[in-house]
mmCIF file of C-alpha atoms and ligand atoms in Angstrom:
data_model
loop_
_atom_site.group_PDB
_atom_site.id
_atom_site.type_symbol
_atom_site.label_atom_id
_atom_site.label_comp_id
_atom_site.label_asym_id
_atom_site.label_seq_id
_atom_site.Cartn_x
_atom_site.Cartn_y
_atom_site.Cartn_z
ATOM 1 C CA MET A 1 104.435 25.126 -41.359
ATOM 2 C CA GLY A 2 107.232 24.894 -43.879
ATOM 3 C CA ARG A 3 106.792 24.645 -47.583
ATOM 4 C CA ILE A 4 106.579 21.173 -49.008
ATOM 5 C CA ASN A 5 109.920 20.164 -50.422
ATOM 6 C CA PHE A 6 109.272 18.024 -53.485
ATOM 7 C CA GLY A 7 111.858 15.339 -53.036
ATOM 8 C CA GLN A 8 114.768 17.763 -52.872
ATOM 9 C CA PRO A 9 117.463 16.763 -50.389
ATOM 10 C CA PRO A 10 117.991 19.441 -47.723
ATOM 11 C CA VAL A 11 120.907 21.691 -48.681
ATOM 12 C CA ARG A 12 123.636 21.215 -46.150
ATOM 13 C CA LYS A 13 126.549 23.586 -46.436
ATOM 14 C CA LYS A 14 130.020 22.769 -45.121
ATOM 15 C CA GLN A 15 129.622 25.632 -42.678
ATOM 16 C CA ASP A 16 126.738 23.798 -40.930
ATOM 17 C CA GLU A 17 128.782 20.634 -40.464
ATOM 18 C CA ILE A 18 131.488 22.381 -38.439
ATOM 19 C CA ASN A 19 131.227 21.734 -34.695
ATOM 20 C CA ILE A 20 131.280 24.778 -32.476
ATOM 21 C CA LYS A 21 132.748 23.642 -29.157
ATOM 22 C CA THR A 22 131.094 24.587 -25.867
ATOM 23 C CA PRO A 23 133.202 26.185 -23.089
ATOM 24 C CA GLU A 24 133.439 22.765 -21.379
ATOM 25 C CA GLU A 25 134.578 21.127 -24.614
ATOM 26 C CA ILE A 26 137.095 23.906 -25.197
ATOM 27 C CA ASN A 27 138.621 23.234 -21.785
ATOM 28 C CA LYS A 28 138.995 19.557 -22.691
ATOM 29 C CA MET A 29 140.602 20.557 -26.007
ATOM 30 C CA ARG A 30 143.056 22.737 -24.038
ATOM 31 C CA VAL A 31 144.027 19.769 -21.883
ATOM 32 C CA ALA A 32 144.451 17.444 -24.876
ATOM 33 C CA GLY A 33 146.470 20.077 -26.749
ATOM 34 C CA ARG A 34 148.800 20.632 -23.801
ATOM 35 C CA LEU A 35 149.395 16.890 -23.414
ATOM 36 C CA ALA A 36 150.218 16.450 -27.123
ATOM 37 C CA ALA A 37 152.687 19.363 -26.924
ATOM 38 C CA ASP A 38 154.272 17.830 -23.822
ATOM 39 C CA VAL A 39 155.065 14.631 -25.744
ATOM 40 C CA LEU A 40 157.096 16.626 -28.286
ATOM 41 C CA VAL A 41 158.979 18.318 -25.441
ATOM 42 C CA MET A 42 159.590 14.968 -23.698
ATOM 43 C CA ILE A 43 160.943 13.212 -26.817
ATOM 44 C CA GLU A 44 163.382 15.964 -27.856
ATOM 45 C CA PRO A 45 166.489 14.681 -26.013
ATOM 46 C CA PHE A 46 166.013 11.225 -27.558
ATOM 47 C CA VAL A 47 165.913 12.458 -31.155
ATOM 48 C CA LYS A 48 169.608 11.891 -31.841
ATOM 49 C CA GLU A 49 171.907 10.271 -34.391
ATOM 50 C CA GLY A 50 171.661 6.442 -34.183
ATOM 51 C CA VAL A 51 168.212 6.190 -32.606
ATOM 52 C CA THR A 52 165.548 4.345 -34.599
ATOM 53 C CA THR A 53 162.045 5.690 -35.138
ATOM 54 C CA ASN A 54 160.718 2.480 -33.576
ATOM 55 C CA GLU A 55 162.611 3.385 -30.395
ATOM 56 C CA LEU A 56 161.095 6.895 -30.472
ATOM 57 C CA ASP A 57 157.644 5.345 -30.977
ATOM 58 C CA LYS A 58 158.155 3.074 -27.969
ATOM 59 C CA ILE A 59 159.290 5.931 -25.697
ATOM 60 C CA CYS A 60 156.348 8.109 -26.752
ATOM 61 C CA HIS A 61 153.885 5.233 -26.403
ATOM 62 C CA GLU A 62 155.004 4.412 -22.843
ATOM 63 C CA PHE A 63 154.939 8.094 -21.838
ATOM 64 C CA MET A 64 151.471 8.661 -23.286
ATOM 65 C CA VAL A 65 149.892 5.509 -21.892
ATOM 66 C CA LYS A 66 151.653 5.176 -18.521
ATOM 67 C CA GLU A 67 152.389 8.785 -17.490
ATOM 68 C CA GLN A 68 149.851 10.935 -19.289
ATOM 69 C CA ARG A 69 147.109 8.306 -19.317
ATOM 70 C CA VAL A 70 146.062 9.312 -22.810
ATOM 71 C CA ILE A 71 145.252 7.216 -25.863
ATOM 72 C CA PRO A 72 147.767 7.510 -28.723
ATOM 73 C CA ALA A 73 145.273 8.327 -31.498
ATOM 74 C CA PRO A 74 147.284 6.968 -34.470
ATOM 75 C CA LEU A 75 147.524 3.419 -33.056
ATOM 76 C CA ASN A 76 145.043 1.282 -35.037
ATOM 77 C CA TYR A 77 143.517 4.408 -36.606
ATOM 78 C CA ARG A 78 142.299 3.026 -39.954
ATOM 79 C CA GLY A 79 144.892 0.311 -39.485
ATOM 80 C CA PHE A 80 147.915 2.536 -38.726
ATOM 81 C CA PRO A 81 150.291 0.231 -36.829
ATOM 82 C CA LYS A 82 152.155 2.637 -34.482
ATOM 83 C CA SER A 83 151.507 5.307 -31.846
ATOM 84 C CA ILE A 84 153.255 8.216 -33.609
ATOM 85 C CA CYS A 85 154.073 9.241 -37.186
ATOM 86 C CA THR A 86 157.736 9.788 -38.117
ATOM 87 C CA SER A 87 158.468 11.259 -41.557
ATOM 88 C CA VAL A 88 162.128 11.541 -42.581
ATOM 89 C CA ASN A 89 163.697 13.665 -45.390
ATOM 90 C CA GLN A 90 161.646 13.109 -48.604
ATOM 91 C CA GLN A 91 158.786 11.622 -46.573
ATOM 92 C CA VAL A 92 155.928 14.124 -46.449
ATOM 93 C CA CYS A 93 153.673 12.697 -43.715
ATOM 94 C CA HIS A 94 152.261 9.515 -42.147
ATOM 95 C CA GLY A 95 155.685 7.817 -42.000
ATOM 96 C CA ILE A 96 155.565 4.542 -40.050
ATOM 97 C CA PRO A 97 158.268 4.137 -37.383
ATOM 98 C CA ASN A 98 160.848 1.471 -38.332
ATOM 99 C CA ASN A 99 164.229 0.014 -37.360
ATOM 100 C CA LYS A 100 166.440 2.305 -39.433
ATOM 101 C CA PRO A 101 168.775 4.483 -37.333
ATOM 102 C CA LEU A 102 168.584 8.243 -37.922
ATOM 103 C CA LYS A 103 171.748 9.812 -39.260
ATOM 104 C CA LYS A 104 173.398 13.209 -38.948
ATOM 105 C CA GLY A 105 171.715 15.788 -41.183
ATOM 106 C CA ASP A 106 168.397 13.920 -41.479
ATOM 107 C CA ILE A 107 165.298 16.072 -41.011
ATOM 108 C CA ILE A 108 162.389 14.353 -39.291
ATOM 109 C CA ASN A 109 158.817 15.283 -38.477
ATOM 110 C CA ILE A 110 157.331 13.711 -35.373
ATOM 111 C CA ASP A 111 153.524 13.942 -35.302
ATOM 112 C CA ILE A 112 151.717 13.318 -32.024
ATOM 113 C CA THR A 113 147.974 12.960 -31.518
ATOM 114 C CA VAL A 114 146.532 12.129 -28.105
ATOM 115 C CA ILE A 115 142.992 11.490 -26.931
ATOM 116 C CA LYS A 116 142.210 12.697 -23.399
ATOM 117 C CA ASP A 117 138.729 12.632 -21.906
ATOM 118 C CA GLY A 118 137.276 12.037 -25.379
ATOM 119 C CA PHE A 119 139.052 14.939 -27.117
ATOM 120 C CA HIS A 120 142.002 15.041 -29.524
ATOM 121 C CA GLY A 121 145.150 17.187 -29.489
ATOM 122 C CA ASP A 122 147.286 17.046 -32.654
ATOM 123 C CA THR A 123 150.722 18.638 -33.174
ATOM 124 C CA SER A 124 154.003 17.998 -34.961
ATOM 125 C CA LYS A 125 157.461 19.502 -35.239
ATOM 126 C CA MET A 126 160.660 19.080 -37.212
ATOM 127 C CA PHE A 127 163.972 17.939 -35.715
ATOM 128 C CA ILE A 128 167.399 18.222 -37.361
ATOM 129 C CA ILE A 129 169.531 15.224 -36.423
ATOM 130 C CA GLY A 130 172.887 16.321 -34.993
ATOM 131 C CA GLY A 131 171.725 19.952 -35.202
ATOM 132 C CA GLU A 132 173.381 20.392 -38.626
ATOM 133 C CA THR A 133 172.053 19.791 -42.115
ATOM 134 C CA SER A 134 172.356 21.231 -45.637
ATOM 135 C CA PRO A 135 171.607 24.938 -46.177
ATOM 136 C CA LEU A 136 168.601 23.913 -48.317
ATOM 137 C CA ALA A 137 167.152 21.625 -45.641
ATOM 138 C CA LYS A 138 167.641 24.331 -43.030
ATOM 139 C CA ARG A 139 165.844 26.907 -45.166
ATOM 140 C CA LEU A 140 163.016 24.451 -45.849
ATOM 141 C CA VAL A 141 162.502 23.620 -42.167
ATOM 142 C CA GLN A 142 162.424 27.325 -41.257
ATOM 143 C CA SER A 143 160.158 28.182 -44.183
ATOM 144 C CA SER A 144 157.589 25.532 -43.279
ATOM 145 C CA TYR A 145 157.514 26.826 -39.688
ATOM 146 C CA ASP A 146 156.961 30.377 -40.950
ATOM 147 C CA CYS A 147 154.221 29.075 -43.272
ATOM 148 C CA MET A 148 152.400 27.473 -40.330
ATOM 149 C CA ARG A 149 152.713 30.690 -38.317
ATOM 150 C CA VAL A 150 151.475 32.982 -41.072
ATOM 151 C CA GLY A 151 148.520 30.617 -41.559
ATOM 152 C CA ILE A 152 147.700 30.734 -37.841
ATOM 153 C CA GLU A 153 147.920 34.535 -37.826
ATOM 154 C CA GLN A 154 145.004 34.766 -40.285
ATOM 155 C CA VAL A 155 142.618 33.155 -37.785
ATOM 156 C CA LYS A 156 139.909 35.361 -36.262
ATOM 157 C CA PRO A 157 136.102 35.448 -36.300
ATOM 158 C CA GLY A 158 134.831 36.771 -39.612
ATOM 159 C CA ALA A 159 137.958 35.776 -41.530
ATOM 160 C CA MET A 160 137.527 33.142 -44.227
ATOM 161 C CA LEU A 161 139.056 29.680 -43.975
ATOM 162 C CA ALA A 162 140.625 30.265 -47.395
ATOM 163 C CA ASP A 163 142.679 33.184 -46.022
ATOM 164 C CA ILE A 164 144.860 30.608 -44.243
ATOM 165 C CA GLY A 165 145.871 28.740 -47.378
ATOM 166 C CA LYS A 166 146.303 31.936 -49.366
ATOM 167 C CA ALA A 167 148.798 33.337 -46.865
ATOM 168 C CA ILE A 168 150.696 30.047 -46.642
ATOM 169 C CA GLN A 169 150.943 29.613 -50.400
ATOM 170 C CA LYS A 170 152.091 33.202 -50.911
ATOM 171 C CA LEU A 171 154.928 32.803 -48.421
ATOM 172 C CA ALA A 172 156.033 29.378 -49.694
ATOM 173 C CA LYS A 173 156.008 30.610 -53.284
ATOM 174 C CA SER A 174 158.068 33.696 -52.414
ATOM 175 C CA GLN A 175 160.748 31.321 -51.120
ATOM 176 C CA ARG A 176 160.528 29.063 -54.201
ATOM 177 C CA PHE A 177 159.050 26.171 -52.240
ATOM 178 C CA SER A 178 155.807 24.332 -53.024
ATOM 179 C CA VAL A 179 152.762 23.467 -50.917
ATOM 180 C CA VAL A 180 151.446 19.889 -50.840
ATOM 181 C CA GLN A 181 147.840 19.847 -52.063
ATOM 182 C CA ASP A 182 146.802 16.237 -51.502
ATOM 183 C CA TYR A 183 146.792 16.466 -47.672
ATOM 184 C CA CYS A 184 145.326 19.203 -45.515
ATOM 185 C CA GLY A 185 144.590 20.365 -41.987
ATOM 186 C CA HIS A 186 141.276 19.403 -40.391
ATOM 187 C CA GLY A 187 138.670 20.172 -37.810
ATOM 188 C CA ILE A 188 139.384 18.288 -34.575
ATOM 189 C CA GLY A 189 137.530 17.471 -31.385
ATOM 190 C CA ARG A 190 135.789 14.251 -30.405
ATOM 191 C CA GLU A 191 136.884 13.024 -33.839
ATOM 192 C CA PHE A 192 140.498 12.943 -35.068
ATOM 193 C CA HIS A 193 139.455 14.413 -38.426
ATOM 194 C CA GLU A 194 136.304 16.567 -38.525
ATOM 195 C CA GLN A 195 135.034 19.271 -40.895
ATOM 196 C CA PRO A 196 136.345 21.574 -42.202
ATOM 197 C CA GLN A 197 139.244 20.623 -44.458
ATOM 198 C CA VAL A 198 141.926 23.260 -43.970
ATOM 199 C CA LEU A 199 143.688 23.722 -47.315
ATOM 200 C CA HIS A 200 147.207 25.112 -47.186
ATOM 201 C CA TYR A 201 146.913 26.582 -50.695
ATOM 202 C CA TYR A 202 144.295 28.608 -52.539
ATOM 203 C CA SER A 203 141.594 26.690 -54.383
ATOM 204 C CA LYS A 204 138.608 28.382 -55.993
ATOM 205 C CA LYS A 205 136.787 25.046 -55.765
ATOM 206 C CA ALA A 206 136.630 25.161 -51.950
ATOM 207 C CA GLU A 207 133.256 26.131 -50.451
ATOM 208 C CA PRO A 208 133.486 29.432 -48.532
ATOM 209 C CA VAL A 209 133.647 28.954 -44.755
ATOM 210 C CA GLU A 210 133.577 31.819 -42.269
ATOM 211 C CA LEU A 211 135.578 31.307 -39.076
ATOM 212 C CA LYS A 212 133.537 31.461 -35.864
ATOM 213 C CA PRO A 213 134.486 31.426 -32.154
ATOM 214 C CA GLY A 214 134.560 27.862 -30.799
ATOM 215 C CA MET A 215 135.825 26.220 -33.976
ATOM 216 C CA THR A 216 138.899 24.031 -33.463
ATOM 217 C CA PHE A 217 141.096 22.845 -36.314
ATOM 218 C CA THR A 218 144.687 22.097 -37.204
ATOM 219 C CA ILE A 219 147.027 24.047 -39.468
ATOM 220 C CA GLU A 220 149.766 21.723 -40.723
ATOM 221 C CA PRO A 221 151.350 22.792 -44.004
ATOM 222 C CA MET A 222 153.585 20.303 -45.802
ATOM 223 C CA ILE A 223 156.183 22.218 -47.824
ATOM 224 C CA ASN A 224 158.393 20.631 -50.499
ATOM 225 C CA ALA A 225 161.802 21.776 -51.718
ATOM 226 C CA GLY A 226 160.807 20.586 -55.217
ATOM 227 C CA LYS A 227 157.423 20.101 -56.855
ATOM 228 C CA HIS A 228 154.169 19.748 -54.894
ATOM 229 C CA GLN A 229 153.265 16.281 -56.188
ATOM 230 C CA VAL A 230 153.343 13.376 -53.738
ATOM 231 C CA LYS A 231 152.743 9.628 -53.825
ATOM 232 C CA ARG A 232 151.932 6.947 -51.277
ATOM 233 C CA LEU A 233 154.290 4.002 -50.772
ATOM 234 C CA GLY A 234 153.226 0.344 -50.854
ATOM 235 C CA ASP A 235 152.865 0.295 -47.047
ATOM 236 C CA GLU A 236 149.565 2.180 -47.630
ATOM 237 C CA TRP A 237 150.634 5.052 -45.352
ATOM 238 C CA THR A 238 154.000 6.704 -45.991
ATOM 239 C CA VAL A 239 153.611 9.731 -48.285
ATOM 240 C CA VAL A 240 156.752 10.853 -50.153
ATOM 241 C CA THR A 241 157.540 13.586 -52.675
ATOM 242 C CA LYS A 242 157.225 12.341 -56.262
ATOM 243 C CA ASP A 243 160.497 14.032 -57.273
ATOM 244 C CA ARG A 244 162.222 12.794 -54.076
ATOM 245 C CA SER A 245 162.876 16.348 -52.907
ATOM 246 C CA LEU A 246 162.928 17.114 -49.182
ATOM 247 C CA SER A 247 159.664 17.876 -47.392
ATOM 248 C CA SER A 248 158.959 19.579 -44.072
ATOM 249 C CA GLN A 249 155.869 20.021 -41.892
ATOM 250 C CA TRP A 250 154.808 21.618 -38.616
ATOM 251 C CA GLU A 251 151.374 21.364 -37.010
ATOM 252 C CA HIS A 252 149.373 23.100 -34.301
ATOM 253 C CA THR A 253 145.804 22.693 -33.045
ATOM 254 C CA ILE A 254 144.052 26.077 -33.073
ATOM 255 C CA LEU A 255 140.948 27.459 -31.342
ATOM 256 C CA VAL A 256 139.055 30.392 -32.861
ATOM 257 C CA THR A 257 138.420 32.833 -29.975
ATOM 258 C CA GLU A 258 136.177 35.935 -29.776
ATOM 259 C CA THR A 259 139.109 38.139 -30.792
ATOM 260 C CA GLY A 260 141.441 35.880 -32.764
ATOM 261 C CA PHE A 261 142.983 32.532 -31.982
ATOM 262 C CA GLU A 262 144.563 30.419 -29.263
ATOM 263 C CA VAL A 263 147.275 27.867 -30.083
ATOM 264 C CA LEU A 264 146.263 24.851 -27.986
ATOM 265 C CA THR A 265 149.533 22.969 -28.615
ATOM 266 C CA LEU A 266 152.056 25.799 -28.091
ATOM 267 C CA ARG A 267 155.409 24.775 -26.565
ATOM 268 C CA GLU A 268 157.444 26.993 -24.238
ATOM 269 C CA GLU A 269 160.400 26.950 -26.665
ATOM 270 C CA GLU A 270 158.277 28.822 -29.231
ATOM 271 C CA GLN A 271 157.896 32.553 -29.659
ATOM 272 C CA PRO A 272 154.418 33.488 -28.379
ATOM 273 C CA PHE A 273 151.966 34.645 -31.055
HETATM 274 N N1 MF3 B 301 148.413 13.263 -37.145
HETATM 275 C C1 MF3 B 301 148.067 13.228 -38.542
HETATM 276 C C2 MF3 B 301 147.360 14.521 -38.842
HETATM 277 O O1 MF3 B 301 147.926 15.524 -38.562
HETATM 278 C C3 MF3 B 301 147.226 12.061 -38.914
HETATM 279 C C4 MF3 B 301 147.916 10.783 -38.768
HETATM 280 S S1 MF3 B 301 146.845 9.518 -39.190
HETATM 281 C C5 MF3 B 301 147.749 8.157 -38.765
HETATM 282 O O2 MF3 B 301 146.254 14.596 -39.271
HETATM 283 F F1 MF3 B 301 146.968 7.169 -38.853
HETATM 284 F F2 MF3 B 301 148.781 8.101 -39.615
HETATM 285 F F3 MF3 B 301 148.202 8.301 -37.573
HETATM 286 CO CO1 CO B 302 146.442 16.832 -38.047
HETATM 287 CO CO1 CO B 303 149.128 15.381 -36.829
#
């Protein structure tokens, strides 16, 4: 018999709201992650000077629906109108595909989320149009990739969620870049966005969360060449840097394993971890 609780709401810590996936669920997350990664591999040869982001959206949509038989998670998600997100130059995230042709030197993030068998896989990468861009843009794209990797490398049972953001912020700062604070990574599974929120910077306000085997979440730092502040455009989705500086982002879906982590959305072109 428990003690009578005089009208106090039960204390529910963030830690208790984080789903631990079963082995069966983890296998489904592996499948979804692989499929999301495959879309990025498939689209690569089409990401060229002159193509529009609407055309890229169409190609990805057809591939996902007809060949992979997955659901493109962004489509109609809280009213998002397209199947992928495309964020170009000073756009930070959630860019809506449109009819503007990409030009040489543009940097673009393509963000893919699929649903397969009830589970989500979420991953994004940067492309440099024409393979050449400014030295600053090149450094930024590389830096944001390194930030994602150093964040991932913190993941193991017993580590704290905050270790991820700390490591990312330290690296970005050392390269004189800034970390976006208004958007974060997220738990993922049956839901697109689950607990916990994965901050890419250090905040003493965040509740402590210990990483445990079976947790799945994304790490997806957005790194700006200028200041960290961002704003949302009138389309209700596209996020841009306030100072119009360039922004770059990479994203992987991660599983906490008994000994460390597994990158569920790893592509063959990447260095293994
Ligand atoms: N894929 C994004 C993320 O990494 C979310 C996009 S929401 C959408 O969390 F509605 F814009 F698709
Ligand atoms: Co995500
Ligand atoms: Co994403």
